[in-house]
XYZ file of N, CA and C in Angstrom:
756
model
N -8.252 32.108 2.993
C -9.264 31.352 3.736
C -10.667 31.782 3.293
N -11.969 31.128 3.924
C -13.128 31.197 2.895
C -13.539 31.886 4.229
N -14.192 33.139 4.199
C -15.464 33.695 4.861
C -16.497 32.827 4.633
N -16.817 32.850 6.064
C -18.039 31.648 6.664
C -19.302 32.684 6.335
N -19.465 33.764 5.813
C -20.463 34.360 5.419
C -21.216 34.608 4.233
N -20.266 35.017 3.152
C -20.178 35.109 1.925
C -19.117 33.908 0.877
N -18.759 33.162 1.923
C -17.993 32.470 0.978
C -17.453 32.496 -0.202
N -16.551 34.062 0.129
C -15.870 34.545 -0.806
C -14.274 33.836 -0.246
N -13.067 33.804 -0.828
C -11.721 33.479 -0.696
C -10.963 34.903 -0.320
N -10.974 35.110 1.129
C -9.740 36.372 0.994
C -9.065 36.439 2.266
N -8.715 37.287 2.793
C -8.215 37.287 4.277
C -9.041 37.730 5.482
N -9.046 36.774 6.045
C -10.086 36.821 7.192
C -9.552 38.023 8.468
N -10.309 39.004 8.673
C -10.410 39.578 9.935
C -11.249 39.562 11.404
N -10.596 39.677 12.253
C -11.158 39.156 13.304
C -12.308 40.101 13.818
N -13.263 38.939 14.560
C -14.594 39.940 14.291
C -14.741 39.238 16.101
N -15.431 40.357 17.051
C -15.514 40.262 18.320
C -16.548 39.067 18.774
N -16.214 38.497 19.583
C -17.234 37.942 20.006
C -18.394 38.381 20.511
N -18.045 39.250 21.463
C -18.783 40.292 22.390
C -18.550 41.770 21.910
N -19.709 42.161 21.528
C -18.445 43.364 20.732
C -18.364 44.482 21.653
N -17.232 45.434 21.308
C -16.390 46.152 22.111
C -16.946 47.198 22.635
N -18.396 47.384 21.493
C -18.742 48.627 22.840
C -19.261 48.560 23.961
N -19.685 46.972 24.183
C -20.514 46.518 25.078
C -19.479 46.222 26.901
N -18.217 46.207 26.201
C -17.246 46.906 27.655
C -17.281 47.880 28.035
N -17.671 48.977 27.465
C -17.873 50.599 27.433
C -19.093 50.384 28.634
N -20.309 49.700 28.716
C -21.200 49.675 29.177
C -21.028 49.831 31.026
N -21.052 50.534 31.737
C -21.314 50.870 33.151
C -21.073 49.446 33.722
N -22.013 48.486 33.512
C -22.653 47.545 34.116
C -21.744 45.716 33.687
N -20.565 46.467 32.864
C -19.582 45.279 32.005
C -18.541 45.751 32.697
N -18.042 46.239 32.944
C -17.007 46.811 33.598
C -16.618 45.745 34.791
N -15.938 44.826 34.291
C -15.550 43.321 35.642
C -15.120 42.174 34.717
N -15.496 40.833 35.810
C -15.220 39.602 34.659
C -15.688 39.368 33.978
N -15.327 38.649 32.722
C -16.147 37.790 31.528
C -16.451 36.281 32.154
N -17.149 35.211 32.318
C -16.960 34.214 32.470
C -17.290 33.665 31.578
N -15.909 32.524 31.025
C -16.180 31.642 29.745
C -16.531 30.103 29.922
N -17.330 29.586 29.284
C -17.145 28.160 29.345
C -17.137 27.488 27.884
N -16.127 27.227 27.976
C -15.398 26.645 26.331
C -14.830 25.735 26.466
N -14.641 24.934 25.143
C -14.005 23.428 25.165
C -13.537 23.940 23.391
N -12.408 22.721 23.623
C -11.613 23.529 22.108
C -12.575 21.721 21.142
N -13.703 22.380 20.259
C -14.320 20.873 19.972
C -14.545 19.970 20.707
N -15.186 19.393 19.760
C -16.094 17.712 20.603
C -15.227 17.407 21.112
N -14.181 17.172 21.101
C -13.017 16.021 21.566
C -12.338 16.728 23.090
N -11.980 17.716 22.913
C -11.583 18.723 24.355
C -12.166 18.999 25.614
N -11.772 19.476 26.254
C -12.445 19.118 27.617
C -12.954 20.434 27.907
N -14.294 20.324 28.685
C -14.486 21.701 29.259
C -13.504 22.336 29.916
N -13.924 23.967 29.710
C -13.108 24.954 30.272
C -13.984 25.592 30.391
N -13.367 26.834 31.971
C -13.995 27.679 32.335
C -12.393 28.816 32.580
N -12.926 30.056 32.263
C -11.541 30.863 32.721
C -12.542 32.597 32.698
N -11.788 33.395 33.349
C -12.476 34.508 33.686
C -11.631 35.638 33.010
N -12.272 36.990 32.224
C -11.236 37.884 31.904
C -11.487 39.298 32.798
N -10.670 39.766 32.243
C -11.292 41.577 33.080
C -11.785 42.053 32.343
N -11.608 41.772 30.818
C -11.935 43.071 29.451
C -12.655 41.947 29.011
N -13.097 42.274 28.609
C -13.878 41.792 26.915
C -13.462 42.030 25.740
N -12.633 40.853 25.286
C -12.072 41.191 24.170
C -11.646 40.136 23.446
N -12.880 39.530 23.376
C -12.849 37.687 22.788
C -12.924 38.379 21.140
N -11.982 37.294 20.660
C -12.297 37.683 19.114
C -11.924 36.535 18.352
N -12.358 36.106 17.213
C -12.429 34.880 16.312
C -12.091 35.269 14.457
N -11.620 34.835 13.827
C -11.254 35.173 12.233
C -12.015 34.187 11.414
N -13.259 34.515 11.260
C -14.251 34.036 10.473
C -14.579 35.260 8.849
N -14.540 36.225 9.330
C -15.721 37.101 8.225
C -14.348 37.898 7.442
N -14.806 37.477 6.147
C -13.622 38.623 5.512
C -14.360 40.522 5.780
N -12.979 41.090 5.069
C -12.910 42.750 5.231
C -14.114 43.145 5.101
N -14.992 42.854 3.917
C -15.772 43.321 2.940
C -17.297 42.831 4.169
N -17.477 41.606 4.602
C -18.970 41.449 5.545
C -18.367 41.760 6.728
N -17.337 41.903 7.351
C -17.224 42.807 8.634
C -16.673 44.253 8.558
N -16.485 44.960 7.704
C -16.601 46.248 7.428
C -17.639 46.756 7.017
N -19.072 45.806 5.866
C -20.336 45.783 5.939
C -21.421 45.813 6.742
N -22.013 44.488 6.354
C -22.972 44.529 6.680
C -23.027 44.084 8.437
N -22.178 43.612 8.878
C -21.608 43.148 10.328
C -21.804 44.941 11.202
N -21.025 45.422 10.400
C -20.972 46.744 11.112
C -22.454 47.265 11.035
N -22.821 47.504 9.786
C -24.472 48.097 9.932
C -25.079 47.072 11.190
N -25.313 46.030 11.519
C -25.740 45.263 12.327
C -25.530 45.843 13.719
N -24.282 45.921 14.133
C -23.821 46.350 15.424
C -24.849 47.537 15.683
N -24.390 48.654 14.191
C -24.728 49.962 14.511
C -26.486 49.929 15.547
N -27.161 49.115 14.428
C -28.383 49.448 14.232
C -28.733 48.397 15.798
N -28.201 47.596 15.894
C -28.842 47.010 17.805
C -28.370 47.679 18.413
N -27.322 48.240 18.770
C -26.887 48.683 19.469
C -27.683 50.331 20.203
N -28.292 50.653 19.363
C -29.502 51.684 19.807
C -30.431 51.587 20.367
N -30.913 50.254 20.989
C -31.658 49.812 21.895
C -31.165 48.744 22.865
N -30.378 47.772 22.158
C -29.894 46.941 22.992
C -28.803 47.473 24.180
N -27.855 48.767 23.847
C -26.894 49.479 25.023
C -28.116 49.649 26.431
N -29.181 50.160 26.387
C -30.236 50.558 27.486
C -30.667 49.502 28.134
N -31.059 48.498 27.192
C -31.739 47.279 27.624
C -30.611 46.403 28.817
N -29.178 46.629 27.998
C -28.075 45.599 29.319
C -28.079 46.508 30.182
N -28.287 47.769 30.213
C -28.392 48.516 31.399
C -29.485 48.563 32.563
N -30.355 48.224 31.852
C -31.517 47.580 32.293
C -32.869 48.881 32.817
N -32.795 49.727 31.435
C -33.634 49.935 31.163
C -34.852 50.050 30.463
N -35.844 50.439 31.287
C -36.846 50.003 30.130
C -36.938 49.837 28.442
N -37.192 49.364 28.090
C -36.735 48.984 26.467
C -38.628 48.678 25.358
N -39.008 48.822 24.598
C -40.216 48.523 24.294
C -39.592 48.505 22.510
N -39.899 47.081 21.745
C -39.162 46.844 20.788
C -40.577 46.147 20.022
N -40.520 46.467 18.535
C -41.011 46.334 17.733
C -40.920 45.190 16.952
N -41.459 44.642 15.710
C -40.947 43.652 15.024
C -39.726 43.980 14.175
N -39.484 44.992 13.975
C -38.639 45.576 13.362
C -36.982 45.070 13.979
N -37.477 45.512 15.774
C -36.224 45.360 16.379
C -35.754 44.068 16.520
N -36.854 43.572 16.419
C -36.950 42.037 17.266
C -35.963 41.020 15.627
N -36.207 41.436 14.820
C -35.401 40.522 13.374
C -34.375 41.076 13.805
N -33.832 42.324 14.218
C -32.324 42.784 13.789
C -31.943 41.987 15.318
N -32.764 41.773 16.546
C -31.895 41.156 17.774
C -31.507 39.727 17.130
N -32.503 39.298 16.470
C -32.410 37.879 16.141
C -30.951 37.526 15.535
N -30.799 38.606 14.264
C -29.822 38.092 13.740
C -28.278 38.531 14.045
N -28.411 39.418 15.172
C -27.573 40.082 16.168
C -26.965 38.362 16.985
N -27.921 38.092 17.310
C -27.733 37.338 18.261
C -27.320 35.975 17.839
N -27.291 35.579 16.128
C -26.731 34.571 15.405
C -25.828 34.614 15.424
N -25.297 35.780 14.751
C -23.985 35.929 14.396
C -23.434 36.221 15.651
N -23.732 36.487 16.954
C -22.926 36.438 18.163
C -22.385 34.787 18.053
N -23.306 34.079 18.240
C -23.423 32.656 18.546
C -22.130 31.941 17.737
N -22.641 32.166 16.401
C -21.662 32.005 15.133
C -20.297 32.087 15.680
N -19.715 33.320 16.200
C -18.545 33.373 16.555
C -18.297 33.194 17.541
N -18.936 32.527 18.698
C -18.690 32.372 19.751
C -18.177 30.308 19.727
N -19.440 29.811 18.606
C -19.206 28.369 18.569
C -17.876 28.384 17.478
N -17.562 29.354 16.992
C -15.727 28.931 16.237
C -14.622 29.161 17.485
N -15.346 30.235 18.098
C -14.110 30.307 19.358
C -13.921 29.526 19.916
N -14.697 28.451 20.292
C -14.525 27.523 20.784
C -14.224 25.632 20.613
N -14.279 25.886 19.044
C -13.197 25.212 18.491
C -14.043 23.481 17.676
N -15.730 24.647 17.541
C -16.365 23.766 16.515
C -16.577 24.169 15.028
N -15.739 25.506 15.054
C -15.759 25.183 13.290
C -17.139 26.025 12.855
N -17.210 25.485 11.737
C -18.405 26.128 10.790
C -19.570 25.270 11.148
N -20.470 25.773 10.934
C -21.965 25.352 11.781
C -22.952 25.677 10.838
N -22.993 26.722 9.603
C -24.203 26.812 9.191
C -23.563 26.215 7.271
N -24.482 25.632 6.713
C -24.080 25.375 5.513
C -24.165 27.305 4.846
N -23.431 26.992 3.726
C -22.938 28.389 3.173
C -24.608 28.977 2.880
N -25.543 28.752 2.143
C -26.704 29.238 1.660
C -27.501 29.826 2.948
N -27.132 28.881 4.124
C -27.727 29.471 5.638
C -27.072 30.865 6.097
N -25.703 30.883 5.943
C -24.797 31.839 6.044
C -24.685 33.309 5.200
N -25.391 33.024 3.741
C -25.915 33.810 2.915
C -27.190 34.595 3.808
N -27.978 33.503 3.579
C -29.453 34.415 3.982
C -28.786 35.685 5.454
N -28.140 34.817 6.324
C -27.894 35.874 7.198
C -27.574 37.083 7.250
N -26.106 36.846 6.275
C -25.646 38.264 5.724
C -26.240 39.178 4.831
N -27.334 38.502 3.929
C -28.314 39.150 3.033
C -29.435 39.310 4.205
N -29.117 39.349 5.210
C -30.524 40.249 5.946
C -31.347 39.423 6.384
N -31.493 38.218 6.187
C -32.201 37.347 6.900
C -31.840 36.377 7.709
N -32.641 35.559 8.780
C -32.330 34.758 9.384
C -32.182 33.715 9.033
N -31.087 32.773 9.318
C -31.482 31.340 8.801
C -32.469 30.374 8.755
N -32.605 29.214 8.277
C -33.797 28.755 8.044
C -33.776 27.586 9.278
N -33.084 26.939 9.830
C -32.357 26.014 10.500
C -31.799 26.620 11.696
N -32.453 27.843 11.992
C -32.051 28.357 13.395
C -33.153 28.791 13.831
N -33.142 28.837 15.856
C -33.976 29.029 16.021
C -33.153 30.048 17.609
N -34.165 30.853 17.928
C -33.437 31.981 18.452
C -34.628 32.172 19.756
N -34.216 32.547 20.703
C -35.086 32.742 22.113
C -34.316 33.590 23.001
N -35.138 34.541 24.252
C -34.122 35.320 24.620
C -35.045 35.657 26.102
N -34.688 35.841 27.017
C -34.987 35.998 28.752
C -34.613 36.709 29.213
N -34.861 37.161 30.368
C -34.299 37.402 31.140
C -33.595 37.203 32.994
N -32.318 37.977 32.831
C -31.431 37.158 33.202
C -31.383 37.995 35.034
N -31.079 37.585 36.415
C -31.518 37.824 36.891
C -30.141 37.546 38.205
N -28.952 37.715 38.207
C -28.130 36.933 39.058
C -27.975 37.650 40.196
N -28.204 36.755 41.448
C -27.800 37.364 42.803
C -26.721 36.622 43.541
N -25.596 36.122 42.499
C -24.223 35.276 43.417
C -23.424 36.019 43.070
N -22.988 35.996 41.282
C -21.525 36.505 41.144
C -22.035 37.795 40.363
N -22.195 39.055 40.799
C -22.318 40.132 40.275
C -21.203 40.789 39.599
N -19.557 40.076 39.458
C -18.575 40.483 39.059
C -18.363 39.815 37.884
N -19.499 39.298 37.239
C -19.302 37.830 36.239
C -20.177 38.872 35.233
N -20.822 39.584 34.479
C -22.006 40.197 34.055
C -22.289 39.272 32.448
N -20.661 38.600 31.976
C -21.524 37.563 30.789
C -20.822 35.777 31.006
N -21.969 35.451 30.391
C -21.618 33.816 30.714
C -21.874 33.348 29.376
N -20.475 32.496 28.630
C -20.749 31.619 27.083
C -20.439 30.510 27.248
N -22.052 29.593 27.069
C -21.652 27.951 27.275
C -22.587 27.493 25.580
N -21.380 27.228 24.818
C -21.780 26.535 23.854
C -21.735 25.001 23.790
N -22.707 24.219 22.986
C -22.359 22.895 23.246
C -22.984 22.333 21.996
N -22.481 20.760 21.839
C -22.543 20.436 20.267
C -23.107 19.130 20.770
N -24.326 18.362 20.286
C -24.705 16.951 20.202
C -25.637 16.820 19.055
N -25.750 15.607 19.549
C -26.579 14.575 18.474
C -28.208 14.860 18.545
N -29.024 15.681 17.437
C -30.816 15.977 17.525
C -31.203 14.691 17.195
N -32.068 14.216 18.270
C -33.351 13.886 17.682
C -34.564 14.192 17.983
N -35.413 13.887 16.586
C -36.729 14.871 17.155
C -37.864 13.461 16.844
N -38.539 13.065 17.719
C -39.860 12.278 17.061
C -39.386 10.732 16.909
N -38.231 10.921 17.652
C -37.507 9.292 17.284
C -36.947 9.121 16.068
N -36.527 10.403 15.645
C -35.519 10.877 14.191
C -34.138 11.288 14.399
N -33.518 11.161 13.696
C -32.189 11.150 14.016
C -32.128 12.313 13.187
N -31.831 13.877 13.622
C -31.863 14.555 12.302
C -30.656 15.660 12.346
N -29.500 15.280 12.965
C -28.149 15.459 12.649
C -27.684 15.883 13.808
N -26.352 16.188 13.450
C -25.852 17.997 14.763
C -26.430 18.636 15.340
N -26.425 19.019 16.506
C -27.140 20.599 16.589
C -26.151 21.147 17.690
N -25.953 22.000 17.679
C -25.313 23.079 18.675
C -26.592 24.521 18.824
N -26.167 24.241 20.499
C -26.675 24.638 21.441
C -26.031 26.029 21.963
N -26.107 27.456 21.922
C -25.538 28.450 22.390
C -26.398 29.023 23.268
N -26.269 29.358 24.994
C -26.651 29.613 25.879
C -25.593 30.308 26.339
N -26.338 31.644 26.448
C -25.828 32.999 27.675
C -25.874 33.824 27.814
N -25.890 34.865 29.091
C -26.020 35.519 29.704
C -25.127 36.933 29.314
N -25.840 38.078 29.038
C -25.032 39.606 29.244
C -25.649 40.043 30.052
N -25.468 40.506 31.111
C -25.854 41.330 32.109
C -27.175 40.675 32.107
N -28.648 41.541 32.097
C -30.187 40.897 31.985
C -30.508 40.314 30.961
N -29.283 40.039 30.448
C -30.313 39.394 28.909
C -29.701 38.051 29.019
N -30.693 36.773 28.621
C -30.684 35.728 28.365
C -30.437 35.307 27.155
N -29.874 34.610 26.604
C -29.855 34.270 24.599
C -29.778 32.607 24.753
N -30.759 32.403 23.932
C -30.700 30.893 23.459
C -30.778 30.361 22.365
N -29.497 30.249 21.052
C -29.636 29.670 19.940
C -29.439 28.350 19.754
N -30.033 27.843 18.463
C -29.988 26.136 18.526
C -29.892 26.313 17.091
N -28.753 26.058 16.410
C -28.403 25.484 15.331
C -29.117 24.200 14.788
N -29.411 23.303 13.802
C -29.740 22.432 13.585
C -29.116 22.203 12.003
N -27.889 21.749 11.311
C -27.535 22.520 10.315
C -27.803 21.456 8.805
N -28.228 20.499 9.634
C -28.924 19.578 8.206
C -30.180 19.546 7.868
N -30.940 20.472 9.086
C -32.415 20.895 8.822
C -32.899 21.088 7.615
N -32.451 21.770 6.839
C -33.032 21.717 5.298
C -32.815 20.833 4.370
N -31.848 20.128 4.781
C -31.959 19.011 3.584
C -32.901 17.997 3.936
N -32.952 18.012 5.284
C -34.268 16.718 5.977
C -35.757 16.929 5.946
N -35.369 18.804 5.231
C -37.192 18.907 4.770
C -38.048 19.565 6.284
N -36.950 19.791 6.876
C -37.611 20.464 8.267
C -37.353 22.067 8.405
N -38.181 22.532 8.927
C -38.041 24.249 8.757
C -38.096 25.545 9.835
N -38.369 24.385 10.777
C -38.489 25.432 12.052
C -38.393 24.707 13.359
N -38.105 25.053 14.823
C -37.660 24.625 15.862
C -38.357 25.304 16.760
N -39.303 23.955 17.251
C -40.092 24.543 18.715
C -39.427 24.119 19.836
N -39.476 25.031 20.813
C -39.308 24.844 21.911
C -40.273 24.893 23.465
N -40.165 23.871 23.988
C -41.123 23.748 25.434
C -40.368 23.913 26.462
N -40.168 24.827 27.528
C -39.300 25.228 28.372
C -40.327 25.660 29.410
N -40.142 25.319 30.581
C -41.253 25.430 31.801
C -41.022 26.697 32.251
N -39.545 27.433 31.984
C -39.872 29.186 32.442
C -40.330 29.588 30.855
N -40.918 30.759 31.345
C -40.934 30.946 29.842
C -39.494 31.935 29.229
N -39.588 31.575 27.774
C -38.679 32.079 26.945
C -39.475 32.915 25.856
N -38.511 34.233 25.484
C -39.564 34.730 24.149
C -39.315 34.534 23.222
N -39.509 33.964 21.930
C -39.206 33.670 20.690
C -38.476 34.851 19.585
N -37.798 34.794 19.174
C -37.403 36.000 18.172
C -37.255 35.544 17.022
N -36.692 34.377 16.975
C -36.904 33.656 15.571
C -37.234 31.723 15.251
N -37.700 31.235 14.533
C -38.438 31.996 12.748
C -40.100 32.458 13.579
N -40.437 32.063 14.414
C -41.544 32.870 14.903
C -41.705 33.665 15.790
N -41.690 34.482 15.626
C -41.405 36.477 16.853
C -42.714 36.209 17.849
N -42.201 36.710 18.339
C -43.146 37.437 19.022
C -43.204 39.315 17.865
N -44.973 39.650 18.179
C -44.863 40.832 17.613
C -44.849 42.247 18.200
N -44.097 41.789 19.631
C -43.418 43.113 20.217
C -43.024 43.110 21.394
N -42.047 43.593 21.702
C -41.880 42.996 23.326
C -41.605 44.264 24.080
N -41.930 43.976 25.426
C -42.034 45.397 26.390
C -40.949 44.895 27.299
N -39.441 45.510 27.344
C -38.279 45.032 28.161
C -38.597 45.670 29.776
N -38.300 45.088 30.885
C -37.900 43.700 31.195
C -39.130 43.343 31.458
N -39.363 41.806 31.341
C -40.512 40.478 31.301
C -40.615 40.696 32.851
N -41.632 39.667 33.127
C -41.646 39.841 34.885
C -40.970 39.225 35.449
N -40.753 37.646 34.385
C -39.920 36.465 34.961
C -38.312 36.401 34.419
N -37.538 36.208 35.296
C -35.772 36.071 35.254
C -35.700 34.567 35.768
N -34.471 34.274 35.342
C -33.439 33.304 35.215
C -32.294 33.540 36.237
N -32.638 32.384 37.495
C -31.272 33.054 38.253
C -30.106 32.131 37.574
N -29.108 32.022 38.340
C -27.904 31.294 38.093
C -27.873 29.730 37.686
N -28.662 28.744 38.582
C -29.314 27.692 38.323
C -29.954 27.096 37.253
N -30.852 28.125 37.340
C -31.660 27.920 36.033
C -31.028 28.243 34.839
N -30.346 29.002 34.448
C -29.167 29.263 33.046
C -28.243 27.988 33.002
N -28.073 27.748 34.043
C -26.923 26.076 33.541
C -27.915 25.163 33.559
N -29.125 25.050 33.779
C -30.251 24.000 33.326
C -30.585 24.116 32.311
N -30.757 25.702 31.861
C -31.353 25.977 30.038
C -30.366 25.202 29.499
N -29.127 25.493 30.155
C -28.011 25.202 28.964
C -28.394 23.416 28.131
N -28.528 22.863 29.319
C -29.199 21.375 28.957
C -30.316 21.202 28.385
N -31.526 22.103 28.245
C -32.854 21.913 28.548
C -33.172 21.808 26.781
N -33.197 20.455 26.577
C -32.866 19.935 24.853
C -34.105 19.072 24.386
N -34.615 18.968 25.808
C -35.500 17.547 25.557
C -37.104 18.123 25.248
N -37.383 19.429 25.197
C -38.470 19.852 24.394
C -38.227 20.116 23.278
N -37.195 19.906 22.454
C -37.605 20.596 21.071
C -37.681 19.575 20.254
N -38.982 20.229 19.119
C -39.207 19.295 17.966
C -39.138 19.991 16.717
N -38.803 19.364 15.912
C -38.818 19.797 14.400
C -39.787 19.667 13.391
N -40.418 21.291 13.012
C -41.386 21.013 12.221
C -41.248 20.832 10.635
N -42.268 19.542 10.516
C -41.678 18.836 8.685
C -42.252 20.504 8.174
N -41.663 20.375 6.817
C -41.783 21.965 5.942
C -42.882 21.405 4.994
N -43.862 22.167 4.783
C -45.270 21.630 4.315
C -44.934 22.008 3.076
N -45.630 21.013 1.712
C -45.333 21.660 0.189
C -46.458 22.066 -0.054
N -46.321 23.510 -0.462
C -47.708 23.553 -1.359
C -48.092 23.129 -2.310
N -49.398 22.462 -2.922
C -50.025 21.732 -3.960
C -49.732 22.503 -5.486
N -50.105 23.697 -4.817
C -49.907 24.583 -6.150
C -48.475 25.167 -6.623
């Protein structure tokens, strides 16, 4: 089978959705709540676990014994405190590695659920070579719940039709959710570069912080403003601010 990363041909190993040390965490210790549909065609689902231990067979040996693992290593030194919900103060430095932390969450969260491959291979490159894609766009909150405190993550991925400007400019899948205080909001767009478009704004009436393709250049964890329960299944919808910016040529 082809790794969705390197699009090399070998045997695919399964790589976590949520990864495993993040059950270790004090504050994970309960249900998972999922909301999945197996593809466009399937029907929503919702189902609850005790463990965390979602996993998907996308990445061969070689990028999840790699560079997948350096990834984990290196968020995971700020991000373990932050779901705990302590103070956290992150750099630009940190803020690229959450970004692309938080792709490749997405990544395997939209195969788990039974849409397949999402980024063209050259998008999938840049990732694993250290950068973010060009056709993604990444935002992150915080998360704030006072109903189901036995729930600490919530995955609602979803797949429709973009348009931006009265343009029809392909697919996009939508990944929205919740770990403990943290909010994540990715938006795929995966024909973005061939349509000559290069980046994805978003207008959202709470605010959201940007992590990618435009950062913020530092963030002081936790924000003042949270996301209760309500408002996270509204983000999940909340589609109708974004526009796509055309990619400017230079003359020279």
């Amino acid at each position: 089978m082809i790794c969705q990363f390197c699009g090399t041909e070998a045997t695919l190993t399964k790589e976590h959705v949520i990864p495993a040390w993040i059950s270790t965490l004090p504050s994970f210790v309960g249900k998972v709540m999922v909301n999945s549909r197996a593809g466009d065609s399937g029907k929503p689902k919702t189902f609850s676990l005790k463990k965390i231990d979602l996993q998907v067979r996308i990445a061969c040996g070689d990028c999840n014994g790699g560079w997948m693992s350096r990834l984990e290593n290196s968020v995971k030194v700020f991000l373990g405190p932050l779901l705990e919900g302590a103070p956290v103060s992150l750099g630009s430095e940190h803020l690229v590695i959450l970004a692309r932390w938080c792709i490749k969450t997405a990544i395997a969260e939209v195969n788990m659920s039974g849409y397949g491959a999402i980024l063209p291979p050259v998008t999938a490159r840049q990732l694993a070579d250290g950068d973010a894609p060009t056709n993604v766009a990444v935002w992150i909150s915080r998360f704030h719940d006072t109903m189901y405190h036995d729930r600490p993550v919530r995955l609602r991925p979803r797949r429709l039709d973009c348009t931006a400007d009265g343009v029809y400019v392909g697919s996009l899948v939508d990944f929205t959710a919740a770990l403990g205080p943290l909010v994540i909001k990715v938006v795929f767009v995966p024909d973005a570069i061939a349509r000559g478009l290069e980046a994805l704004e978003f207008d959202e009436p709470k605010p959201l912080i940007p992590l990618w393709p435009k950062p913020v250049t530092e963030l002081s964890w936790p924000p003042a403003f949270s996301y209760c329960e309500a408002e996270l299944v509204t983000l999940n919808f909340a589609l109708a601010g974004i526009s796509l910016v055309q990619r400017r040529v230079d003359p020279h």
